[in-house]
C-alpha cells in the first residue's frame, strides 16, 4: 500500500504549561487530534492531500486555542486581519489571501482563490468580497475575538508603554496553524493560516500567505508549513529553502528542516518552528521555543500529539 501521512502545527507561540489550566491543555490536544482525524479520514478514504490539509487547518481555525480563525491575534487597532495560503505539490498551483476581516475559514478562501480565480494572492476587502461571492461562510470581525487574545493585546500595550516589549513571551506575541499531507497517489500539499502578531500594525502581512516563505509543496520532495516571525521567514524563503536543500543538496527532510530552524532562524533569536512531510511520509516538527502545538499520523497509522517537549501517542488508526 502506498504511504499516506498528515502533520499539523498550532504555532510555536505555545504558552508555558503553568500559565493555563489543565483543561485548556486537554482541549488543545483534543482539537489537534480532531484535526488529525479529519485529515486521516480523507487520506484513508483515498482522498487528496489538498482536501486533507484544508480539512485539518479548518478544524484548527475553528478552535479558540490557536492563533487562526476564531482565537486569532488582535491588531493594535483591536480587530483582526487574517492571512492564509495553500499549495498543491502535484501542480505547483497555489492560492492565498491576506489581511481579510470577514472570512470564517481563511484556508477555504485560499483554496478558492487557487481553484476559482486567475490570481494567486488576493488582499483585504477584495478577498472578503471574493469569498462571499464564492459562497464561503462570512462572519463579523468580532467572531474571531477571545478573552485570551484581549488580555494578550492589553499586556503587550502595557509593555510597550513601559518599554519592556522585548521581555514579552512568544505566546503573548504570536502563533499560526498549518498542515502538510501525503496522499495515496503520492501527491503532497501544504497549508497555513494565521492571525499574525498580536498588536501588529493594520496592514502588516507576514510569511503565512507568501508561497515559498510560510508554505511550500512539491511532489517527490516535501511539503512545509512554517510558524514564527514572518519577516525573517520571508527574507530566507524558508519553506522553499527546505525544498531546495533536499532537491539540490540531497539533504534529508530532518537535515534540511533542522538547519533552517536551529541554524538559520535561531541566529536571529526569534521563535521558529515548522511541520514538514517528505515523499515517503516521514513527518518532522522542529521548533526552538518552549512549545509548539503539533501532531502527526505517519504511514503506520499511529497518531501523536504534543504541546511541549513530551509527545503523546494517542491511538493507531486504520486505513479503509
Ligand atoms: N508567521 C506568522 C506571522 O508572521 C506568526 C507565527 O507563526 O507565529 O504572521
PDB file of C-alpha atoms and ligand atoms in Angstrom:
ATOM      1  CA  UNK A   1       0.000   0.000   0.000  1.00  0.00           C
ATOM      2  CA  UNK A   2       1.387   3.468  -0.854  1.00  0.00           C
ATOM      3  CA  UNK A   3       2.128   5.565   2.231  1.00  0.00           C
ATOM      4  CA  UNK A   4      -0.149   8.347   3.484  1.00  0.00           C
ATOM      5  CA  UNK A   5       0.700  10.865   6.199  1.00  0.00           C
ATOM      6  CA  UNK A   6      -0.540  14.054   7.844  1.00  0.00           C
ATOM      7  CA  UNK A   7       1.354  16.547  10.028  1.00  0.00           C
ATOM      8  CA  UNK A   8      -0.063  19.657  11.717  1.00  0.00           C
ATOM      9  CA  UNK A   9       1.104  22.510  13.922  1.00  0.00           C
ATOM     10  CA  UNK A  10      -0.701  25.040  16.086  1.00  0.00           C
ATOM     11  CA  UNK A  11       2.124  27.593  16.189  1.00  0.00           C
ATOM     12  CA  UNK A  12       5.392  27.960  18.065  1.00  0.00           C
ATOM     13  CA  UNK A  13       3.904  30.555  20.446  1.00  0.00           C
ATOM     14  CA  UNK A  14       2.650  27.909  22.892  1.00  0.00           C
ATOM     15  CA  UNK A  15       2.357  29.293  26.463  1.00  0.00           C
ATOM     16  CA  UNK A  16       4.229  27.917  29.460  1.00  0.00           C
ATOM     17  CA  UNK A  17       2.357  24.874  30.753  1.00  0.00           C
ATOM     18  CA  UNK A  18       1.785  26.537  34.132  1.00  0.00           C
ATOM     19  CA  UNK A  19       0.038  29.562  32.592  1.00  0.00           C
ATOM     20  CA  UNK A  20      -3.133  27.767  31.512  1.00  0.00           C
ATOM     21  CA  UNK A  21      -5.413  25.395  33.453  1.00  0.00           C
ATOM     22  CA  UNK A  22      -5.098  21.686  32.666  1.00  0.00           C
ATOM     23  CA  UNK A  23      -8.497  21.577  30.927  1.00  0.00           C
ATOM     24  CA  UNK A  24      -7.168  24.080  28.349  1.00  0.00           C
ATOM     25  CA  UNK A  25      -4.277  21.746  27.553  1.00  0.00           C
ATOM     26  CA  UNK A  26      -6.607  18.744  27.382  1.00  0.00           C
ATOM     27  CA  UNK A  27      -8.847  20.618  24.964  1.00  0.00           C
ATOM     28  CA  UNK A  28      -5.888  21.842  22.903  1.00  0.00           C
ATOM     29  CA  UNK A  29      -4.677  18.244  22.463  1.00  0.00           C
ATOM     30  CA  UNK A  30      -8.244  17.095  21.706  1.00  0.00           C
ATOM     31  CA  UNK A  31      -8.564  19.720  18.945  1.00  0.00           C
ATOM     32  CA  UNK A  32      -5.197  18.671  17.492  1.00  0.00           C
ATOM     33  CA  UNK A  33      -6.451  15.069  17.481  1.00  0.00           C
ATOM     34  CA  UNK A  34      -9.733  16.175  15.818  1.00  0.00           C
ATOM     35  CA  UNK A  35      -7.766  17.943  13.081  1.00  0.00           C
ATOM     36  CA  UNK A  36      -5.580  14.869  12.515  1.00  0.00           C
ATOM     37  CA  UNK A  37      -8.580  12.532  12.419  1.00  0.00           C
ATOM     38  CA  UNK A  38     -10.434  14.710   9.923  1.00  0.00           C
ATOM     39  CA  UNK A  39      -7.402  14.682   7.606  1.00  0.00           C
ATOM     40  CA  UNK A  40      -6.775  10.962   8.105  1.00  0.00           C
ATOM     41  CA  UNK A  41     -10.383  10.152   7.159  1.00  0.00           C
ATOM     42  CA  UNK A  42      -9.824  11.983   3.871  1.00  0.00           C
ATOM     43  CA  UNK A  43      -6.477  10.290   3.155  1.00  0.00           C
ATOM     44  CA  UNK A  44      -7.501   6.789   4.263  1.00  0.00           C
ATOM     45  CA  UNK A  45     -10.590   7.035   2.055  1.00  0.00           C
ATOM     46  CA  UNK A  46      -8.356   7.693  -0.981  1.00  0.00           C
ATOM     47  CA  UNK A  47      -8.904  11.484  -0.865  1.00  0.00           C
ATOM     48  CA  UNK A  48      -6.406  14.155  -1.852  1.00  0.00           C
ATOM     49  CA  UNK A  49      -3.611  15.747   0.161  1.00  0.00           C
ATOM     50  CA  UNK A  50      -5.197  19.137  -0.610  1.00  0.00           C
ATOM     51  CA  UNK A  51      -8.543  18.096   0.900  1.00  0.00           C
ATOM     52  CA  UNK A  52      -6.746  16.658   3.946  1.00  0.00           C
ATOM     53  CA  UNK A  53      -4.769  19.873   4.508  1.00  0.00           C
ATOM     54  CA  UNK A  54      -7.832  22.096   4.072  1.00  0.00           C
ATOM     55  CA  UNK A  55      -9.845  19.957   6.449  1.00  0.00           C
ATOM     56  CA  UNK A  56      -7.186  19.867   9.215  1.00  0.00           C
ATOM     57  CA  UNK A  57      -6.499  23.605   9.021  1.00  0.00           C
ATOM     58  CA  UNK A  58     -10.240  24.433   9.117  1.00  0.00           C
ATOM     59  CA  UNK A  59     -10.624  22.399  12.344  1.00  0.00           C
ATOM     60  CA  UNK A  60      -7.743  24.344  13.930  1.00  0.00           C
ATOM     61  CA  UNK A  61      -9.175  27.670  12.682  1.00  0.00           C
ATOM     62  CA  UNK A  62     -12.470  26.855  14.439  1.00  0.00           C
ATOM     63  CA  UNK A  63     -10.706  26.129  17.749  1.00  0.00           C
ATOM     64  CA  UNK A  64     -10.222  29.062  20.175  1.00  0.00           C
ATOM     65  CA  UNK A  65      -6.852  27.633  21.250  1.00  0.00           C
ATOM     66  CA  UNK A  66      -4.839  28.643  18.190  1.00  0.00           C
ATOM     67  CA  UNK A  67      -3.962  31.934  16.536  1.00  0.00           C
ATOM     68  CA  UNK A  68      -6.009  31.493  13.345  1.00  0.00           C
ATOM     69  CA  UNK A  69      -9.723  31.939  12.624  1.00  0.00           C
ATOM     70  CA  UNK A  70     -11.650  32.006  15.942  1.00  0.00           C
ATOM     71  CA  UNK A  71      -8.991  32.883  18.550  1.00  0.00           C
ATOM     72  CA  UNK A  72      -6.801  34.908  16.167  1.00  0.00           C
ATOM     73  CA  UNK A  73      -4.448  37.674  17.313  1.00  0.00           C
ATOM     74  CA  UNK A  74      -5.639  41.284  17.522  1.00  0.00           C
ATOM     75  CA  UNK A  75      -4.074  44.194  15.640  1.00  0.00           C
ATOM     76  CA  UNK A  76      -3.065  47.335  17.543  1.00  0.00           C
ATOM     77  CA  UNK A  77      -6.448  48.768  16.481  1.00  0.00           C
ATOM     78  CA  UNK A  78      -8.147  45.925  18.405  1.00  0.00           C
ATOM     79  CA  UNK A  79      -9.526  43.969  15.469  1.00  0.00           C
ATOM     80  CA  UNK A  80      -8.443  41.067  13.287  1.00  0.00           C
ATOM     81  CA  UNK A  81      -6.695  40.730   9.929  1.00  0.00           C
ATOM     82  CA  UNK A  82      -6.098  37.155   8.807  1.00  0.00           C
ATOM     83  CA  UNK A  83      -3.710  35.552   6.295  1.00  0.00           C
ATOM     84  CA  UNK A  84      -3.693  32.050   4.750  1.00  0.00           C
ATOM     85  CA  UNK A  85      -2.267  30.050   1.859  1.00  0.00           C
ATOM     86  CA  UNK A  86      -2.406  26.573   0.341  1.00  0.00           C
ATOM     87  CA  UNK A  87      -0.191  24.836  -2.237  1.00  0.00           C
ATOM     88  CA  UNK A  88      -0.698  21.745  -4.386  1.00  0.00           C
ATOM     89  CA  UNK A  89       2.604  19.866  -4.708  1.00  0.00           C
ATOM     90  CA  UNK A  90       1.351  17.957  -7.768  1.00  0.00           C
ATOM     91  CA  UNK A  91       0.866  21.033  -9.976  1.00  0.00           C
ATOM     92  CA  UNK A  92       2.651  23.857  -8.036  1.00  0.00           C
ATOM     93  CA  UNK A  93      -0.677  25.707  -8.139  1.00  0.00           C
ATOM     94  CA  UNK A  94      -1.275  27.821  -5.048  1.00  0.00           C
ATOM     95  CA  UNK A  95      -3.781  30.244  -3.565  1.00  0.00           C
ATOM     96  CA  UNK A  96      -3.617  32.806  -0.774  1.00  0.00           C
ATOM     97  CA  UNK A  97      -5.494  35.650   0.896  1.00  0.00           C
ATOM     98  CA  UNK A  98      -4.146  38.303   3.256  1.00  0.00           C
ATOM     99  CA  UNK A  99      -5.454  40.969   5.651  1.00  0.00           C
ATOM    100  CA  UNK A 100      -9.010  39.602   5.425  1.00  0.00           C
ATOM    101  CA  UNK A 101     -11.572  40.523   8.079  1.00  0.00           C
ATOM    102  CA  UNK A 102     -14.746  38.545   7.455  1.00  0.00           C
ATOM    103  CA  UNK A 103     -13.923  35.033   6.222  1.00  0.00           C
ATOM    104  CA  UNK A 104     -14.671  32.388   8.847  1.00  0.00           C
ATOM    105  CA  UNK A 105     -12.163  29.861   7.413  1.00  0.00           C
ATOM    106  CA  UNK A 106      -9.386  31.703   5.563  1.00  0.00           C
ATOM    107  CA  UNK A 107      -7.860  28.394   4.355  1.00  0.00           C
ATOM    108  CA  UNK A 108     -11.028  27.683   2.347  1.00  0.00           C
ATOM    109  CA  UNK A 109     -10.748  31.112   0.736  1.00  0.00           C
ATOM    110  CA  UNK A 110      -7.091  30.426  -0.173  1.00  0.00           C
ATOM    111  CA  UNK A 111      -8.185  27.195  -1.843  1.00  0.00           C
ATOM    112  CA  UNK A 112     -10.994  29.015  -3.679  1.00  0.00           C
ATOM    113  CA  UNK A 113      -8.511  31.626  -4.970  1.00  0.00           C
ATOM    114  CA  UNK A 114      -6.339  28.766  -6.287  1.00  0.00           C
ATOM    115  CA  UNK A 115      -9.175  26.915  -7.974  1.00  0.00           C
ATOM    116  CA  UNK A 116     -11.697  29.570  -8.923  1.00  0.00           C
ATOM    117  CA  UNK A 117      -9.664  32.636  -9.938  1.00  0.00           C
ATOM    118  CA  UNK A 118      -6.707  33.528 -12.158  1.00  0.00           C
ATOM    119  CA  UNK A 119      -4.920  35.080  -9.168  1.00  0.00           C
ATOM    120  CA  UNK A 120      -2.611  33.577  -6.573  1.00  0.00           C
ATOM    121  CA  UNK A 121      -2.992  36.166  -3.773  1.00  0.00           C
ATOM    122  CA  UNK A 122      -5.975  38.457  -3.086  1.00  0.00           C
ATOM    123  CA  UNK A 123      -5.808  41.061  -0.292  1.00  0.00           C
ATOM    124  CA  UNK A 124      -8.157  42.789   2.150  1.00  0.00           C
ATOM    125  CA  UNK A 125     -11.738  43.803   1.330  1.00  0.00           C
ATOM    126  CA  UNK A 126     -11.431  42.374  -2.184  1.00  0.00           C
ATOM    127  CA  UNK A 127     -10.617  38.944  -0.714  1.00  0.00           C
ATOM    128  CA  UNK A 128     -13.578  39.195   1.680  1.00  0.00           C
ATOM    129  CA  UNK A 129     -15.821  40.011  -1.301  1.00  0.00           C
ATOM    130  CA  UNK A 130     -14.312  37.171  -3.334  1.00  0.00           C
ATOM    131  CA  UNK A 131     -15.043  34.705  -0.513  1.00  0.00           C
ATOM    132  CA  UNK A 132     -18.622  35.916  -0.179  1.00  0.00           C
ATOM    133  CA  UNK A 133     -19.166  35.501  -3.926  1.00  0.00           C
ATOM    134  CA  UNK A 134     -17.608  32.028  -3.716  1.00  0.00           C
ATOM    135  CA  UNK A 135     -20.283  31.105  -1.161  1.00  0.00           C
ATOM    136  CA  UNK A 136     -17.930  30.738   1.823  1.00  0.00           C
ATOM    137  CA  UNK A 137     -19.073  31.416   5.408  1.00  0.00           C
ATOM    138  CA  UNK A 138     -18.806  35.121   6.316  1.00  0.00           C
ATOM    139  CA  UNK A 139     -18.759  36.333   9.939  1.00  0.00           C
ATOM    140  CA  UNK A 140     -18.470  39.619  11.833  1.00  0.00           C
ATOM    141  CA  UNK A 141     -14.896  40.514  12.724  1.00  0.00           C
ATOM    142  CA  UNK A 142     -15.762  40.083  16.429  1.00  0.00           C
ATOM    143  CA  UNK A 143     -16.349  36.345  15.866  1.00  0.00           C
ATOM    144  CA  UNK A 144     -12.555  35.874  15.889  1.00  0.00           C
ATOM    145  CA  UNK A 145     -12.045  37.529  19.325  1.00  0.00           C
ATOM    146  CA  UNK A 146     -11.387  35.537  22.504  1.00  0.00           C
ATOM    147  CA  UNK A 147     -10.685  36.746  26.046  1.00  0.00           C
ATOM    148  CA  UNK A 148      -7.148  35.335  25.908  1.00  0.00           C
ATOM    149  CA  UNK A 149      -6.261  37.477  22.876  1.00  0.00           C
ATOM    150  CA  UNK A 150      -7.821  40.572  24.505  1.00  0.00           C
ATOM    151  CA  UNK A 151      -5.588  40.010  27.525  1.00  0.00           C
ATOM    152  CA  UNK A 152      -2.521  39.449  25.336  1.00  0.00           C
ATOM    153  CA  UNK A 153      -3.189  42.726  23.499  1.00  0.00           C
ATOM    154  CA  UNK A 154      -3.647  44.644  26.783  1.00  0.00           C
ATOM    155  CA  UNK A 155      -0.454  43.147  28.157  1.00  0.00           C
ATOM    156  CA  UNK A 156       1.557  43.986  25.015  1.00  0.00           C
ATOM    157  CA  UNK A 157       0.266  47.567  25.015  1.00  0.00           C
ATOM    158  CA  UNK A 158       1.227  47.908  28.703  1.00  0.00           C
ATOM    159  CA  UNK A 159       4.688  46.527  27.905  1.00  0.00           C
ATOM    160  CA  UNK A 160       5.039  48.975  25.016  1.00  0.00           C
ATOM    161  CA  UNK A 161       4.273  51.855  27.431  1.00  0.00           C
ATOM    162  CA  UNK A 162       6.785  50.540  29.987  1.00  0.00           C
ATOM    163  CA  UNK A 163       9.431  49.781  27.357  1.00  0.00           C
ATOM    164  CA  UNK A 164       9.532  46.052  28.222  1.00  0.00           C
ATOM    165  CA  UNK A 165       8.241  44.665  24.926  1.00  0.00           C
ATOM    166  CA  UNK A 166      11.407  42.607  24.404  1.00  0.00           C
ATOM    167  CA  UNK A 167      10.523  40.585  27.526  1.00  0.00           C
ATOM    168  CA  UNK A 168       7.098  39.524  26.151  1.00  0.00           C
ATOM    169  CA  UNK A 169       6.661  35.763  25.818  1.00  0.00           C
ATOM    170  CA  UNK A 170       6.327  34.072  22.439  1.00  0.00           C
ATOM    171  CA  UNK A 171       2.763  33.143  23.491  1.00  0.00           C
ATOM    172  CA  UNK A 172       1.786  36.780  24.076  1.00  0.00           C
ATOM    173  CA  UNK A 173       3.115  37.687  20.668  1.00  0.00           C
ATOM    174  CA  UNK A 174       2.138  35.203  18.001  1.00  0.00           C
ATOM    175  CA  UNK A 175       1.020  31.800  16.672  1.00  0.00           C
ATOM    176  CA  UNK A 176      -0.285  30.144  13.499  1.00  0.00           C
ATOM    177  CA  UNK A 177      -1.771  26.845  12.331  1.00  0.00           C
ATOM    178  CA  UNK A 178      -0.678  24.661   9.450  1.00  0.00           C
ATOM    179  CA  UNK A 179      -0.841  21.232   7.874  1.00  0.00           C
ATOM    180  CA  UNK A 180       1.114  19.101   5.407  1.00  0.00           C
ATOM    181  CA  UNK A 181      -0.050  15.852   3.818  1.00  0.00           C
ATOM    182  CA  UNK A 182       0.931  12.993   1.523  1.00  0.00           C
ATOM    183  CA  UNK A 183      -1.902  11.144  -0.215  1.00  0.00           C
ATOM    184  CA  UNK A 184      -2.107   7.631  -1.635  1.00  0.00           C
ATOM    185  CA  UNK A 185      -1.328   8.894  -5.166  1.00  0.00           C
ATOM    186  CA  UNK A 186       1.967  10.386  -3.937  1.00  0.00           C
ATOM    187  CA  UNK A 187       0.693  13.960  -4.019  1.00  0.00           C
ATOM    188  CA  UNK A 188       1.938  16.431  -1.417  1.00  0.00           C
ATOM    189  CA  UNK A 189       0.172  19.581  -0.175  1.00  0.00           C
ATOM    190  CA  UNK A 190       0.716  22.273   2.465  1.00  0.00           C
ATOM    191  CA  UNK A 191      -1.490  24.954   4.011  1.00  0.00           C
ATOM    192  CA  UNK A 192      -1.037  27.645   6.675  1.00  0.00           C
ATOM    193  CA  UNK A 193      -3.392  30.130   8.376  1.00  0.00           C
ATOM    194  CA  UNK A 194      -2.777  32.879  10.941  1.00  0.00           C
ATOM    195  CA  UNK A 195      -3.926  35.987  12.753  1.00  0.00           C
ATOM    196  CA  UNK A 196      -0.274  37.088  12.687  1.00  0.00           C
ATOM    197  CA  UNK A 197       1.295  39.013  15.535  1.00  0.00           C
ATOM    198  CA  UNK A 198      -0.667  40.433  18.474  1.00  0.00           C
ATOM    199  CA  UNK A 199      -0.589  44.243  18.388  1.00  0.00           C
ATOM    200  CA  UNK A 200       0.573  44.261  14.744  1.00  0.00           C
ATOM    201  CA  UNK A 201       0.004  47.464  12.810  1.00  0.00           C
ATOM    202  CA  UNK A 202      -3.023  47.307  10.487  1.00  0.00           C
ATOM    203  CA  UNK A 203      -1.944  46.168   7.028  1.00  0.00           C
ATOM    204  CA  UNK A 204       1.062  44.157   8.246  1.00  0.00           C
ATOM    205  CA  UNK A 205       1.325  40.852   6.357  1.00  0.00           C
ATOM    206  CA  UNK A 206       3.698  38.060   7.393  1.00  0.00           C
ATOM    207  CA  UNK A 207       5.034  34.911   5.745  1.00  0.00           C
ATOM    208  CA  UNK A 208       1.857  32.815   6.032  1.00  0.00           C
ATOM    209  CA  UNK A 209       0.253  33.877   2.714  1.00  0.00           C
ATOM    210  CA  UNK A 210       3.613  34.069   0.902  1.00  0.00           C
ATOM    211  CA  UNK A 211       4.279  30.927  -1.122  1.00  0.00           C
ATOM    212  CA  UNK A 212       7.886  29.840  -0.563  1.00  0.00           C
ATOM    213  CA  UNK A 213       8.115  31.650   2.799  1.00  0.00           C
ATOM    214  CA  UNK A 214       5.411  30.183   5.072  1.00  0.00           C
ATOM    215  CA  UNK A 215       4.074  27.437   2.799  1.00  0.00           C
ATOM    216  CA  UNK A 216       5.561  25.249   0.059  1.00  0.00           C
ATOM    217  CA  UNK A 217       4.913  21.821  -1.508  1.00  0.00           C
ATOM    218  CA  UNK A 218       6.380  19.942  -4.488  1.00  0.00           C
ATOM    219  CA  UNK A 219       5.711  16.314  -5.277  1.00  0.00           C
ATOM    220  CA  UNK A 220       8.607  13.909  -4.880  1.00  0.00           C
ATOM    221  CA  UNK A 221      10.359  16.087  -2.276  1.00  0.00           C
ATOM    222  CA  UNK A 222       8.403  17.698   0.585  1.00  0.00           C
ATOM    223  CA  UNK A 223       5.567  19.872   1.865  1.00  0.00           C
ATOM    224  CA  UNK A 224       6.277  22.527   4.515  1.00  0.00           C
ATOM    225  CA  UNK A 225       4.199  24.848   6.758  1.00  0.00           C
ATOM    226  CA  UNK A 226       6.012  27.396   8.972  1.00  0.00           C
ATOM    227  CA  UNK A 227       5.426  29.382  12.167  1.00  0.00           C
ATOM    228  CA  UNK A 228       7.461  32.201  13.697  1.00  0.00           C
ATOM    229  CA  UNK A 229       8.348  35.808  12.976  1.00  0.00           C
ATOM    230  CA  UNK A 230       7.213  36.101   9.375  1.00  0.00           C
ATOM    231  CA  UNK A 231       9.535  38.902   8.319  1.00  0.00           C
ATOM    232  CA  UNK A 232      12.582  36.626   8.768  1.00  0.00           C
ATOM    233  CA  UNK A 233      10.836  33.670   7.092  1.00  0.00           C
ATOM    234  CA  UNK A 234      10.159  35.848   4.046  1.00  0.00           C
ATOM    235  CA  UNK A 235      13.777  37.065   3.910  1.00  0.00           C
ATOM    236  CA  UNK A 236      15.042  33.481   3.917  1.00  0.00           C
ATOM    237  CA  UNK A 237      12.273  31.975   1.758  1.00  0.00           C
ATOM    238  CA  UNK A 238      12.251  29.308   4.446  1.00  0.00           C
ATOM    239  CA  UNK A 239       9.668  26.826   3.157  1.00  0.00           C
ATOM    240  CA  UNK A 240      11.157  26.890  -0.355  1.00  0.00           C
ATOM    241  CA  UNK A 241      14.669  26.647   1.043  1.00  0.00           C
ATOM    242  CA  UNK A 242      13.784  23.389   2.834  1.00  0.00           C
ATOM    243  CA  UNK A 243      12.684  22.036  -0.563  1.00  0.00           C
ATOM    244  CA  UNK A 244      15.840  23.395  -2.277  1.00  0.00           C
ATOM    245  CA  UNK A 245      18.200  21.861   0.296  1.00  0.00           C
ATOM    246  CA  UNK A 246      16.584  18.487  -0.307  1.00  0.00           C
ATOM    247  CA  UNK A 247      16.272  18.808  -4.080  1.00  0.00           C
ATOM    248  CA  UNK A 248      19.646  20.366  -4.909  1.00  0.00           C
ATOM    249  CA  UNK A 249      21.881  19.472  -1.949  1.00  0.00           C
ATOM    250  CA  UNK A 250      20.468  15.991  -1.304  1.00  0.00           C
ATOM    251  CA  UNK A 251      19.726  16.696   2.358  1.00  0.00           C
ATOM    252  CA  UNK A 252      17.152  14.576   4.212  1.00  0.00           C
ATOM    253  CA  UNK A 253      13.951  16.195   5.494  1.00  0.00           C
ATOM    254  CA  UNK A 254      15.383  16.221   9.014  1.00  0.00           C
ATOM    255  CA  UNK A 255      18.701  17.764   7.945  1.00  0.00           C
ATOM    256  CA  UNK A 256      17.009  20.457   5.840  1.00  0.00           C
ATOM    257  CA  UNK A 257      14.441  21.466   8.478  1.00  0.00           C
ATOM    258  CA  UNK A 258      16.853  21.323  11.438  1.00  0.00           C
ATOM    259  CA  UNK A 259      19.290  23.541   9.505  1.00  0.00           C
ATOM    260  CA  UNK A 260      16.538  26.115   8.900  1.00  0.00           C
ATOM    261  CA  UNK A 261      15.104  26.168  12.424  1.00  0.00           C
ATOM    262  CA  UNK A 262      18.211  25.683  14.565  1.00  0.00           C
ATOM    263  CA  UNK A 263      20.889  27.399  12.447  1.00  0.00           C
ATOM    264  CA  UNK A 264      19.378  29.965  10.073  1.00  0.00           C
ATOM    265  CA  UNK A 265      16.359  31.168  12.104  1.00  0.00           C
ATOM    266  CA  UNK A 266      17.697  30.723  15.639  1.00  0.00           C
ATOM    267  CA  UNK A 267      20.619  33.004  14.689  1.00  0.00           C
ATOM    268  CA  UNK A 268      18.077  35.868  14.672  1.00  0.00           C
ATOM    269  CA  UNK A 269      16.943  34.940  18.206  1.00  0.00           C
ATOM    270  CA  UNK A 270      13.355  34.551  17.029  1.00  0.00           C
ATOM    271  CA  UNK A 271      10.838  31.847  17.890  1.00  0.00           C
ATOM    272  CA  UNK A 272      10.597  29.477  14.930  1.00  0.00           C
ATOM    273  CA  UNK A 273       9.067  26.146  14.019  1.00  0.00           C
ATOM    274  CA  UNK A 274       7.547  24.194  11.155  1.00  0.00           C
ATOM    275  CA  UNK A 275       5.934  20.927  10.211  1.00  0.00           C
ATOM    276  CA  UNK A 276       7.033  19.069   7.081  1.00  0.00           C
ATOM    277  CA  UNK A 277       6.488  15.734   5.341  1.00  0.00           C
ATOM    278  CA  UNK A 278       8.604  14.051   2.669  1.00  0.00           C
ATOM    279  CA  UNK A 279       7.618  11.828  -0.247  1.00  0.00           C
ATOM    280  CA  UNK A 280       7.922   8.687   1.904  1.00  0.00           C
ATOM    281  CA  UNK A 281       5.524  10.062   4.538  1.00  0.00           C
ATOM    282  CA  UNK A 282       8.160  10.918   7.168  1.00  0.00           C
ATOM    283  CA  UNK A 283       6.923  13.861   9.290  1.00  0.00           C
ATOM    284  CA  UNK A 284       9.156  16.261  11.263  1.00  0.00           C
ATOM    285  CA  UNK A 285       8.126  19.163  13.513  1.00  0.00           C
ATOM    286  CA  UNK A 286      11.214  21.024  14.822  1.00  0.00           C
ATOM    287  CA  UNK A 287      10.833  24.205  16.941  1.00  0.00           C
ATOM    288  CA  UNK A 288      13.131  26.336  19.092  1.00  0.00           C
ATOM    289  CA  UNK A 289      10.591  27.696  21.609  1.00  0.00           C
ATOM    290  CA  UNK A 290       9.149  26.393  24.890  1.00  0.00           C
ATOM    291  CA  UNK A 291       6.482  24.540  22.970  1.00  0.00           C
ATOM    292  CA  UNK A 292       4.746  24.106  19.651  1.00  0.00           C
ATOM    293  CA  UNK A 293       1.304  22.521  19.452  1.00  0.00           C
ATOM    294  CA  UNK A 294       1.713  19.762  16.871  1.00  0.00           C
ATOM    295  CA  UNK A 295       0.680  16.295  15.808  1.00  0.00           C
ATOM    296  CA  UNK A 296       1.120  13.744  13.087  1.00  0.00           C
ATOM    297  CA  UNK A 297      -0.052  10.387  11.779  1.00  0.00           C
ATOM    298  CA  UNK A 298       2.567   8.549   9.758  1.00  0.00           C
ATOM    299  CA  UNK A 299       2.065   5.661   7.311  1.00  0.00           C
ATOM    300  CA  UNK A 300       1.799   3.246  10.300  1.00  0.00           C
ATOM    301  CA  UNK A 301      -1.435   4.987  11.388  1.00  0.00           C
ATOM    302  CA  UNK A 302      -0.077   5.939  14.841  1.00  0.00           C
ATOM    303  CA  UNK A 303      -1.383   9.327  15.985  1.00  0.00           C
ATOM    304  CA  UNK A 304       0.893  11.567  18.074  1.00  0.00           C
ATOM    305  CA  UNK A 305       0.017  14.939  19.622  1.00  0.00           C
ATOM    306  CA  UNK A 306       2.064  17.341  21.727  1.00  0.00           C
ATOM    307  CA  UNK A 307       2.116  20.894  23.014  1.00  0.00           C
ATOM    308  CA  UNK A 308       5.527  21.000  24.743  1.00  0.00           C
ATOM    309  CA  UNK A 309       8.583  18.718  24.578  1.00  0.00           C
ATOM    310  CA  UNK A 310       6.938  15.428  25.557  1.00  0.00           C
ATOM    311  CA  UNK A 311       4.914  13.672  22.839  1.00  0.00           C
ATOM    312  CA  UNK A 312       1.769  11.634  23.499  1.00  0.00           C
ATOM    313  CA  UNK A 313       0.962   8.564  21.387  1.00  0.00           C
ATOM    314  CA  UNK A 314      -2.829   8.678  21.190  1.00  0.00           C
ATOM    315  CA  UNK A 315      -4.026   5.742  19.101  1.00  0.00           C
ATOM    316  CA  UNK A 316      -3.448   3.743  15.938  1.00  0.00           C
ATOM    317  CA  UNK A 317      -5.889   4.468  13.111  1.00  0.00           C
ATOM    318  CA  UNK A 318      -6.959   2.002  10.424  1.00  0.00           C
ATOM    319  CA  UNK A 319      -6.882   2.564   6.680  1.00  0.00           C
ATOM    320  CA  UNK A 320     -10.103   1.952   4.755  1.00  0.00           C
TER     321      UNK A 320
HETATM  322  N1  LIG B   1       4.310  33.518  10.924  1.00  0.00           N
HETATM  323  C1  LIG B   1       3.240  34.294  11.500  1.00  0.00           C
HETATM  324  C2  LIG B   1       3.369  35.723  11.033  1.00  0.00           C
HETATM  325  O1  LIG B   1       4.457  36.244  10.984  1.00  0.00           O
HETATM  326  C3  LIG B   1       3.221  34.268  13.005  1.00  0.00           C
HETATM  327  C4  LIG B   1       3.516  32.939  13.662  1.00  0.00           C
HETATM  328  O2  LIG B   1       3.615  31.923  13.004  1.00  0.00           O
HETATM  329  O3  LIG B   1       3.667  32.891  14.873  1.00  0.00           O
HETATM  330  O4  LIG B   1       2.361  36.325  10.776  1.00  0.00           O
END
